[in-house]
XYZ file of C-alpha atoms in Angstrom:
64
model
C -1.367 -6.409 2.194
C 0.529 -4.450 4.797
C -0.801 -4.921 8.332
C 1.341 -2.373 10.185
C -0.445 0.464 11.983
C 1.440 3.147 10.059
C 3.635 1.574 7.388
C 6.940 3.352 6.889
C 9.136 3.655 3.815
C 11.275 0.830 5.210
C 8.211 -1.427 5.556
C 7.308 -0.840 1.893
C 10.861 -1.459 0.662
C 11.168 -4.599 2.852
C 7.856 -5.956 1.517
C 9.050 -5.261 -2.064
C 12.366 -7.027 -1.412
C 10.683 -10.028 0.203
C 7.807 -10.572 -2.249
C 9.032 -8.919 -5.440
C 7.523 -6.136 -7.524
C 3.941 -5.184 -6.681
C 1.505 -2.665 -8.134
C -0.336 -1.873 -4.900
C 0.566 -2.077 -1.220
C -2.717 -2.113 0.689
C -2.543 -0.960 4.318
C -5.185 -3.234 5.869
C -4.917 -1.974 9.465
C -8.164 0.013 9.949
C -6.710 2.266 12.649
C -3.598 3.646 11.000
C -2.466 5.144 7.719
C 0.705 4.898 5.669
C 3.270 7.614 6.319
C 4.058 10.132 3.602
C 7.509 8.527 3.373
C 5.876 5.132 2.720
C 3.795 6.632 -0.083
C 6.906 8.283 -1.560
C 8.885 5.006 -1.331
C 6.046 3.197 -3.094
C 5.987 5.819 -5.839
C 9.757 5.475 -6.276
C 9.313 1.701 -6.675
C 6.375 2.080 -9.051
C 3.590 0.990 -6.706
C 0.796 2.772 -4.898
C 0.448 2.617 -1.120
C -3.247 2.854 -0.251
C -6.008 2.363 2.322
C -9.313 0.592 1.556
C -11.141 3.593 0.039
C -8.291 4.261 -2.374
C -8.079 0.574 -3.269
C -11.808 0.501 -4.057
C -11.345 3.462 -6.404
C -8.418 1.746 -8.136
C -10.440 -1.442 -8.570
C -13.328 0.484 -10.119
C -11.028 2.014 -12.748
C -9.427 -1.290 -13.801
C -10.923 -2.688 -16.965
C -10.386 -6.355 -17.745
């Protein structure tokens, strides 16, 4: 969970470095959105950077 208003590429890379590989970085701040650079950095690392609506869609497609 990323709480920043508008996560940047650096925020995504820092989170990855601090907590290890992740599949999804969820921007939980309801007022902002991830920057395009943050989304691109996530893609380069192999994770998706999403808001709540996108996370809900991802969760609906996961089959356990």
